[in-house]
Coordinates of C-alpha atoms in Angstrom, one line a residue:
M13 CA -192.7 -40.5 -16.8
I14 CA -194.6 -37.9 -18.7
D15 CA -198.1 -37.4 -17.2
P16 CA -200.5 -37.3 -20.2
S17 CA -203.0 -35.3 -18.2
T18 CA -200.8 -32.3 -18.5
R19 CA -201.3 -32.2 -22.3
S20 CA -204.4 -31.2 -24.0
A21 CA -203.9 -32.8 -27.4
E22 CA -205.9 -36.0 -27.6
A23 CA -203.2 -37.8 -29.7
T24 CA -200.6 -37.0 -27.2
S25 CA -202.7 -38.5 -24.3
S26 CA -201.8 -42.0 -25.4
V27 CA -198.0 -41.4 -25.2
R28 CA -196.3 -42.2 -21.9
I29 CA -192.5 -41.9 -22.1
S30 CA -190.4 -43.3 -19.3
C31 CA -186.7 -42.7 -19.1
A32 CA -183.5 -44.3 -17.6
V33 CA -180.1 -42.9 -17.4
M34 CA -177.4 -45.6 -17.8
S35 CA -174.2 -45.0 -15.8
H36 CA -171.3 -46.4 -13.9
P37 CA -170.8 -45.9 -10.1
D38 CA -167.7 -43.7 -11.0
R39 CA -170.1 -41.3 -12.8
A40 CA -173.0 -41.4 -10.3
E41 CA -172.9 -37.6 -9.8
A42 CA -173.1 -36.9 -13.5
A43 CA -176.0 -39.4 -13.9
R44 CA -177.9 -37.8 -11.0
R45 CA -177.4 -34.3 -12.5
L46 CA -178.8 -35.4 -15.8
A47 CA -181.8 -37.1 -14.2
D48 CA -182.5 -34.0 -12.1
S49 CA -182.5 -31.9 -15.2
L50 CA -185.5 -33.8 -16.7
P51 CA -188.2 -33.6 -14.0
E52 CA -190.9 -34.2 -16.7
L53 CA -189.5 -37.7 -17.2
S54 CA -188.5 -38.6 -13.7
P55 CA -185.6 -40.7 -15.0
A56 CA -184.4 -43.8 -13.1
V57 CA -180.6 -44.0 -12.8
V58 CA -179.4 -47.5 -13.7
T59 CA -175.8 -48.3 -12.9
D60 CA -173.6 -51.0 -14.3
P61 CA -174.8 -54.3 -12.7
S62 CA -171.2 -55.6 -12.7
P63 CA -169.0 -52.5 -12.3
E64 CA -166.0 -54.7 -11.4
G65 CA -166.1 -56.4 -14.8
P66 CA -164.6 -55.2 -18.1
P67 CA -165.9 -51.8 -19.3
T68 CA -168.8 -52.4 -21.6
T69 CA -171.9 -50.4 -22.5
L70 CA -174.0 -53.4 -23.6
R71 CA -174.3 -54.8 -20.0
T72 CA -175.5 -51.5 -18.6
S73 CA -177.7 -50.6 -21.6
L74 CA -179.7 -53.8 -21.3
A75 CA -180.3 -53.1 -17.6
A76 CA -181.5 -49.6 -18.6
W77 CA -183.9 -51.0 -21.1
A78 CA -185.2 -53.5 -18.6
A79 CA -186.1 -50.6 -16.3
A80 CA -189.1 -49.6 -18.5
P81 CA -192.0 -49.5 -16.0
E82 CA -195.5 -50.9 -16.6
G83 CA -197.8 -48.4 -18.3
A84 CA -195.0 -46.7 -20.3
T85 CA -195.7 -46.8 -24.1
H86 CA -192.1 -45.8 -24.9
H87 CA -188.8 -45.9 -23.1
L88 CA -185.9 -43.5 -23.5
V89 CA -182.4 -44.5 -22.5
L90 CA -179.8 -41.8 -22.0
Q91 CA -176.1 -42.2 -21.4
D92 CA -174.9 -40.2 -18.5
D93 CA -172.8 -37.9 -20.7
A94 CA -175.9 -36.8 -22.7
E95 CA -176.8 -33.1 -22.6
P96 CA -180.5 -32.4 -23.5
C97 CA -181.3 -29.3 -25.4
P98 CA -184.0 -26.9 -24.3
G99 CA -187.4 -28.2 -25.2
M100 CA -186.2 -31.8 -25.7
V101 CA -189.1 -33.4 -24.0
E102 CA -191.7 -31.4 -26.0
A103 CA -190.0 -32.0 -29.3
L104 CA -189.5 -35.7 -28.6
T105 CA -193.1 -36.1 -27.5
R106 CA -194.2 -34.5 -30.8
M107 CA -192.1 -37.0 -32.8
V108 CA -193.3 -40.0 -30.8
T109 CA -196.9 -38.9 -31.3
A110 CA -196.4 -38.7 -35.1
H111 CA -194.4 -42.0 -35.3
P112 CA -195.4 -44.1 -32.3
E113 CA -193.9 -47.3 -33.8
R114 CA -190.5 -45.9 -34.6
V115 CA -187.1 -46.2 -32.9
L116 CA -185.7 -42.7 -32.4
S117 CA -182.1 -41.7 -31.8
L118 CA -181.8 -38.2 -30.4
F119 CA -178.1 -37.7 -31.3
C120 CA -175.6 -38.6 -34.1
E121 CA -172.0 -37.5 -34.1
W122 CA -170.8 -35.1 -36.7
G123 CA -168.4 -37.4 -38.5
S124 CA -170.7 -40.4 -39.3
G125 CA -172.6 -41.5 -42.3
T126 CA -175.8 -40.8 -40.4
A127 CA -174.6 -37.2 -40.0
T128 CA -174.8 -36.9 -43.8
M129 CA -178.3 -38.1 -43.6
A130 CA -179.1 -35.4 -41.0
R131 CA -177.5 -32.7 -43.2
W132 CA -179.6 -33.9 -46.2
A133 CA -182.7 -33.9 -43.9
A134 CA -182.0 -30.4 -42.7
L135 CA -181.5 -29.2 -46.3
G136 CA -184.7 -30.9 -47.4
G137 CA -187.0 -29.9 -44.5
Y138 CA -187.2 -33.4 -43.0
G139 CA -187.4 -33.9 -39.2
L140 CA -186.2 -37.5 -39.2
A141 CA -183.5 -39.3 -41.1
E142 CA -182.8 -43.0 -41.4
C143 CA -179.6 -44.1 -39.6
A144 CA -177.1 -45.2 -42.2
D145 CA -174.1 -46.7 -40.3
R146 CA -173.5 -50.2 -39.1
Y147 CA -174.4 -49.0 -35.6
V148 CA -177.3 -47.1 -34.1
P149 CA -176.4 -43.9 -32.1
T150 CA -177.3 -44.7 -28.5
V151 CA -176.2 -41.6 -26.6
G152 CA -180.0 -41.1 -26.4
I153 CA -182.4 -43.6 -27.9
L154 CA -186.1 -44.3 -27.6
M155 CA -188.1 -47.4 -28.4
P156 CA -191.7 -48.5 -28.0
T157 CA -191.7 -50.4 -24.7
P158 CA -192.7 -53.8 -26.2
L159 CA -189.8 -53.6 -28.6
A160 CA -187.4 -52.6 -25.7
R161 CA -188.6 -55.7 -23.8
R162 CA -187.9 -57.9 -26.9
L163 CA -184.4 -56.4 -27.0
V164 CA -183.7 -57.3 -23.4
A165 CA -185.0 -60.9 -24.0
S166 CA -183.1 -61.4 -27.2
V167 CA -179.7 -59.9 -26.6
S168 CA -177.3 -61.3 -24.0
P169 CA -174.1 -59.6 -22.9
E170 CA -172.5 -63.0 -22.1
G171 CA -169.6 -63.6 -24.4
R172 CA -170.1 -60.2 -26.1
E173 CA -168.0 -58.0 -23.8
E174 CA -166.3 -56.5 -26.8
E175 CA -169.5 -55.6 -28.6
P176 CA -170.7 -52.1 -27.9
D177 CA -174.3 -51.4 -27.2
D178 CA -174.7 -49.3 -30.4
E179 CA -173.7 -52.3 -32.6
A180 CA -175.7 -54.8 -30.6
T181 CA -178.8 -52.6 -30.9
A182 CA -178.3 -52.2 -34.7
R183 CA -178.0 -56.0 -35.0
F184 CA -181.2 -56.5 -33.0
L185 CA -183.1 -53.9 -35.0
E186 CA -181.9 -55.4 -38.3
G187 CA -183.2 -58.8 -37.2
V188 CA -186.7 -57.5 -36.4
G189 CA -186.8 -55.2 -39.4
R190 CA -187.1 -51.9 -37.5
P191 CA -184.7 -49.2 -38.7
A192 CA -183.7 -46.4 -36.4
L193 CA -184.4 -42.8 -37.2
V194 CA -182.3 -39.8 -36.0
T195 CA -184.1 -36.6 -35.0
V196 CA -183.2 -33.6 -37.1
P197 CA -182.1 -31.4 -35.4
N198 CA -180.6 -33.6 -32.7
L199 CA -182.3 -33.2 -29.3
I200 CA -179.2 -33.9 -27.2
E201 CA -175.5 -33.1 -27.3
H202 CA -172.7 -35.4 -26.3
D203 CA -170.1 -34.0 -23.9
G204 CA -167.5 -35.9 -25.9
D205 CA -164.7 -35.6 -23.4
L206 CA -164.9 -38.7 -21.3
S207 CA -165.6 -42.3 -22.2
L208 CA -165.7 -45.2 -19.8
V209 CA -164.9 -47.6 -22.6
G210 CA -161.9 -45.7 -23.9
N211 CA -163.4 -44.1 -27.0
A212 CA -162.5 -40.5 -26.2
H213 CA -158.9 -40.6 -27.4
R214 CA -159.4 -43.1 -30.2
M215 CA -162.5 -41.5 -31.7
G216 CA -161.9 -37.9 -30.8
V217 CA -164.6 -35.4 -29.8
R218 CA -168.0 -36.5 -31.0
R219 CA -170.3 -33.5 -31.1
S220 CA -173.8 -33.3 -32.6
V221 CA -174.1 -32.8 -36.4
L222 CA -176.9 -30.3 -35.8
L223 CA -178.2 -29.4 -32.3
R224 CA -181.7 -27.9 -31.8
E225 CA -181.4 -24.3 -30.7
K226 CA -183.9 -22.0 -29.1
G227 CA -186.0 -20.4 -31.8
D228 CA -185.8 -23.3 -34.2
P229 CA -189.2 -24.2 -35.7
A230 CA -191.0 -27.3 -34.6
P231 CA -189.4 -30.3 -36.3
S232 CA -191.2 -31.8 -39.3
P233 CA -192.5 -35.4 -39.0
R234 CA -191.3 -36.2 -42.5
V235 CA -188.8 -39.1 -42.8
L236 CA -185.8 -39.2 -45.1
R237 CA -184.9 -42.7 -46.2
A238 CA -181.2 -43.7 -46.7
P239 CA -180.2 -44.2 -50.4
A240 CA -177.7 -46.8 -51.6
R241 CA -174.7 -44.5 -51.1
V242 CA -174.1 -42.0 -48.3
P243 CA -170.8 -40.0 -48.5
F244 CA -168.9 -38.9 -45.4
M245 CA -165.5 -37.8 -44.4
S246 CA -163.7 -40.6 -42.6
W247 CA -162.4 -39.3 -39.2
R248 CA -160.0 -42.3 -39.1
R249 CA -158.1 -41.3 -42.2
A250 CA -159.5 -37.8 -43.2
R251 CA -160.6 -39.4 -46.5
A252 CA -163.8 -39.1 -48.6
S253 CA -165.7 -42.3 -48.0
I254 CA -169.0 -44.0 -48.7
V255 CA -171.5 -45.9 -46.6
R256 CA -173.0 -48.6 -48.9
R257 CA -176.6 -49.6 -48.1
D258 CA -178.5 -52.7 -49.2
I259 CA -181.7 -50.9 -50.4
D260 CA -183.7 -54.1 -50.9
R261 CA -183.2 -55.1 -47.2
G262 CA -182.9 -51.5 -45.9
V263 CA -179.6 -52.3 -44.0
Y264 CA -176.0 -51.3 -43.8
D265 CA -173.8 -53.2 -46.3
R266 CA -170.2 -51.9 -46.0
H267 CA -168.2 -48.7 -46.4
D268 CA -165.3 -47.9 -48.8
G269 CA -163.2 -45.0 -50.0
L270 CA -164.0 -45.2 -53.7
V271 CA -165.6 -41.8 -54.0
R272 CA -163.5 -40.6 -56.9
A273 CA -164.6 -43.6 -59.1
E274 CA -168.2 -43.3 -58.0
A275 CA -168.3 -39.6 -58.9
E276 CA -166.9 -40.5 -62.3
R277 CA -169.6 -43.1 -62.8
S278 CA -172.3 -40.6 -61.8
G279 CA -171.0 -38.1 -64.5
T280 CA -168.7 -35.8 -62.5
S281 CA -165.1 -36.2 -63.7
R282 CA -162.2 -36.1 -61.4
R283 CA -160.7 -33.4 -63.6
S284 CA -163.7 -31.1 -63.1
V285 CA -163.5 -31.6 -59.3
V286 CA -159.7 -30.8 -59.3
E287 CA -160.0 -27.8 -61.5
A288 CA -162.7 -26.3 -59.4
L289 CA -160.7 -26.9 -56.2
D290 CA -157.5 -25.5 -57.7
L291 CA -159.4 -22.4 -58.9
W292 CA -160.8 -21.8 -55.4
L293 CA -157.4 -22.4 -53.8
D294 CA -155.7 -19.9 -56.1
T295 CA -158.4 -17.2 -55.8
A296 CA -159.7 -17.3 -52.3
E297 CA -157.7 -16.1 -49.3
A298 CA -159.2 -18.9 -47.2
G299 CA -158.1 -21.4 -49.8
R300 CA -154.5 -20.2 -49.7
R301 CA -154.4 -20.5 -46.0
L302 CA -156.0 -23.9 -45.9
E303 CA -153.6 -25.4 -48.4
G304 CA -150.7 -24.2 -46.3
A305 CA -152.3 -25.5 -43.1
L306 CA -153.6 -28.8 -44.2
G307 CA -151.7 -29.7 -47.4
Y308 CA -153.3 -30.3 -50.7
G309 CA -154.3 -34.0 -50.1
T310 CA -156.5 -33.4 -47.0
T311 CA -158.0 -30.2 -48.6
Y312 CA -158.9 -32.2 -51.7
E313 CA -160.6 -35.0 -49.7
L314 CA -162.7 -32.5 -47.8
W315 CA -163.6 -30.7 -51.0
L316 CA -164.6 -34.0 -52.6
T317 CA -166.7 -35.0 -49.7
A318 CA -168.6 -31.8 -49.6
A319 CA -169.1 -31.8 -53.3
V320 CA -170.6 -35.3 -53.6
T321 CA -172.7 -34.6 -50.5
A322 CA -174.5 -32.1 -52.7
L323 CA -174.2 -34.1 -55.9
W324 CA -175.8 -37.2 -54.4
A325 CA -178.3 -35.6 -52.1
P326 CA -181.7 -37.5 -52.4
I327 CA -183.6 -34.3 -52.3
P328 CA -184.6 -31.7 -55.0
T329 CA -181.9 -29.4 -56.2
A330 CA -184.0 -26.4 -55.3
D331 CA -183.7 -27.3 -51.6
L332 CA -179.9 -27.3 -51.9
R333 CA -179.6 -23.8 -53.4
S334 CA -180.8 -21.8 -50.4
P335 CA -180.0 -23.6 -47.2
T336 CA -181.9 -22.6 -44.1
P337 CA -180.0 -21.4 -41.1
A338 CA -180.3 -24.8 -39.5
A339 CA -179.0 -26.5 -42.7
R340 CA -176.0 -24.1 -42.8
R341 CA -175.2 -25.1 -39.2
A342 CA -175.3 -28.7 -40.2
L343 CA -173.0 -28.1 -43.2
R344 CA -170.5 -26.3 -40.9
T345 CA -170.0 -29.5 -38.8
L346 CA -168.8 -31.5 -41.8
A347 CA -165.2 -30.4 -41.7
P348 CA -164.6 -30.7 -37.9
G349 CA -166.4 -34.0 -37.8
G350 CA -164.2 -35.5 -40.4
L351 CA -160.9 -33.9 -39.4
R352 CA -161.1 -34.1 -35.6
T353 CA -158.6 -36.9 -35.1
V354 CA -156.0 -35.8 -37.7
V355 CA -156.3 -32.0 -37.4
P356 CA -157.3 -31.4 -33.8
E357 CA -156.9 -27.7 -34.2
V358 CA -160.4 -27.7 -35.9
L359 CA -161.8 -27.9 -32.3
T360 CA -160.1 -24.7 -31.0
D361 CA -159.0 -22.5 -33.9
A362 CA -161.8 -20.2 -34.9
G363 CA -159.9 -18.9 -37.9
L364 CA -159.3 -22.4 -39.3
R365 CA -163.0 -23.2 -38.8
A366 CA -164.0 -20.1 -40.7
D367 CA -161.8 -21.1 -43.6
L368 CA -163.1 -24.7 -43.6
D369 CA -166.7 -23.3 -43.6
A370 CA -165.7 -21.3 -46.7
L371 CA -164.3 -24.5 -48.4
V372 CA -167.4 -26.6 -47.6
G373 CA -169.6 -23.8 -48.9
A374 CA -167.7 -23.5 -52.2
A375 CA -167.6 -27.3 -52.7
H376 CA -171.3 -27.5 -51.9
D377 CA -172.0 -24.8 -54.6
F378 CA -169.9 -26.8 -57.1
G379 CA -171.9 -30.0 -56.3
V380 CA -175.2 -28.2 -56.7
A381 CA -174.1 -26.7 -60.1
H382 CA -173.1 -30.2 -61.4
R383 CA -176.2 -32.2 -60.4

């Protein structure tokens, strides 16, 4: 747990962050390495209380939340495949001090609706973005300790072996009216290669939408709220899609693939989108290569996703015209995040990634010009 006496700021002195690493006996070594890498937090390693049972993250996560010690104002739970970035503890403490009542996720994967929120936040200079999906990212998540204790008392794993901890956490937070916010940039990476519950093959590699790098400025405490529609590229089907939000209640509603119709209703015709894409494909070398590699349909869906991400961004147009280096990094994860399960070469082919970056950049410019 962070010792407040080591910090001079009076506001920080009231923040005491404890930490638990949730794990399975089969991954004990990885959990211990992660705990040892965070001496400032002195994490406890909490293993699955019933490792012989069906694989489930909910059972272990509840045990990890229950490990919050007396005296801790906030409790951080990390999955054993989390990879903290340099300066994570300092950046997290800064955010907790600014928003002591908030639930903070330290990671979101690059193909989610919340990833779009993070990209918008990076473009607009926000340090926190509201989670948009029906689940809360739980690779690394922090709660005020009293709220963590309510979670443990309210949620039971009995009869819910199939419910993952990220959906159970979202259900609990919705019930108590406490939306989760994701840190922008993310403060941890996900190793993405192994999953004890079988997600690695089905979901593909899940990397950070935007990972904090050495030299990045201190994150802003500003919070970006989720609007009624949040576009993303569905990694299940490589199709432009929308997360629908119930704005009155501030919760996830549903998601659908009606992006073309929604763009038409918001004043951007399908014809204009297609003509802009066709012109780029015909005139840019990257475009010609991409159409040959991906086919027109997949290329169109990615173009449409990137275009409406700019068109519908809930931030001033001026912020979209000159992305910061961090915002450009966030935009570069849109294509691999959405294509990872259908075009796995995006993970290893540097040339393909460069061409995809060019497409996303051109579609972004189209969207900005048509706002």
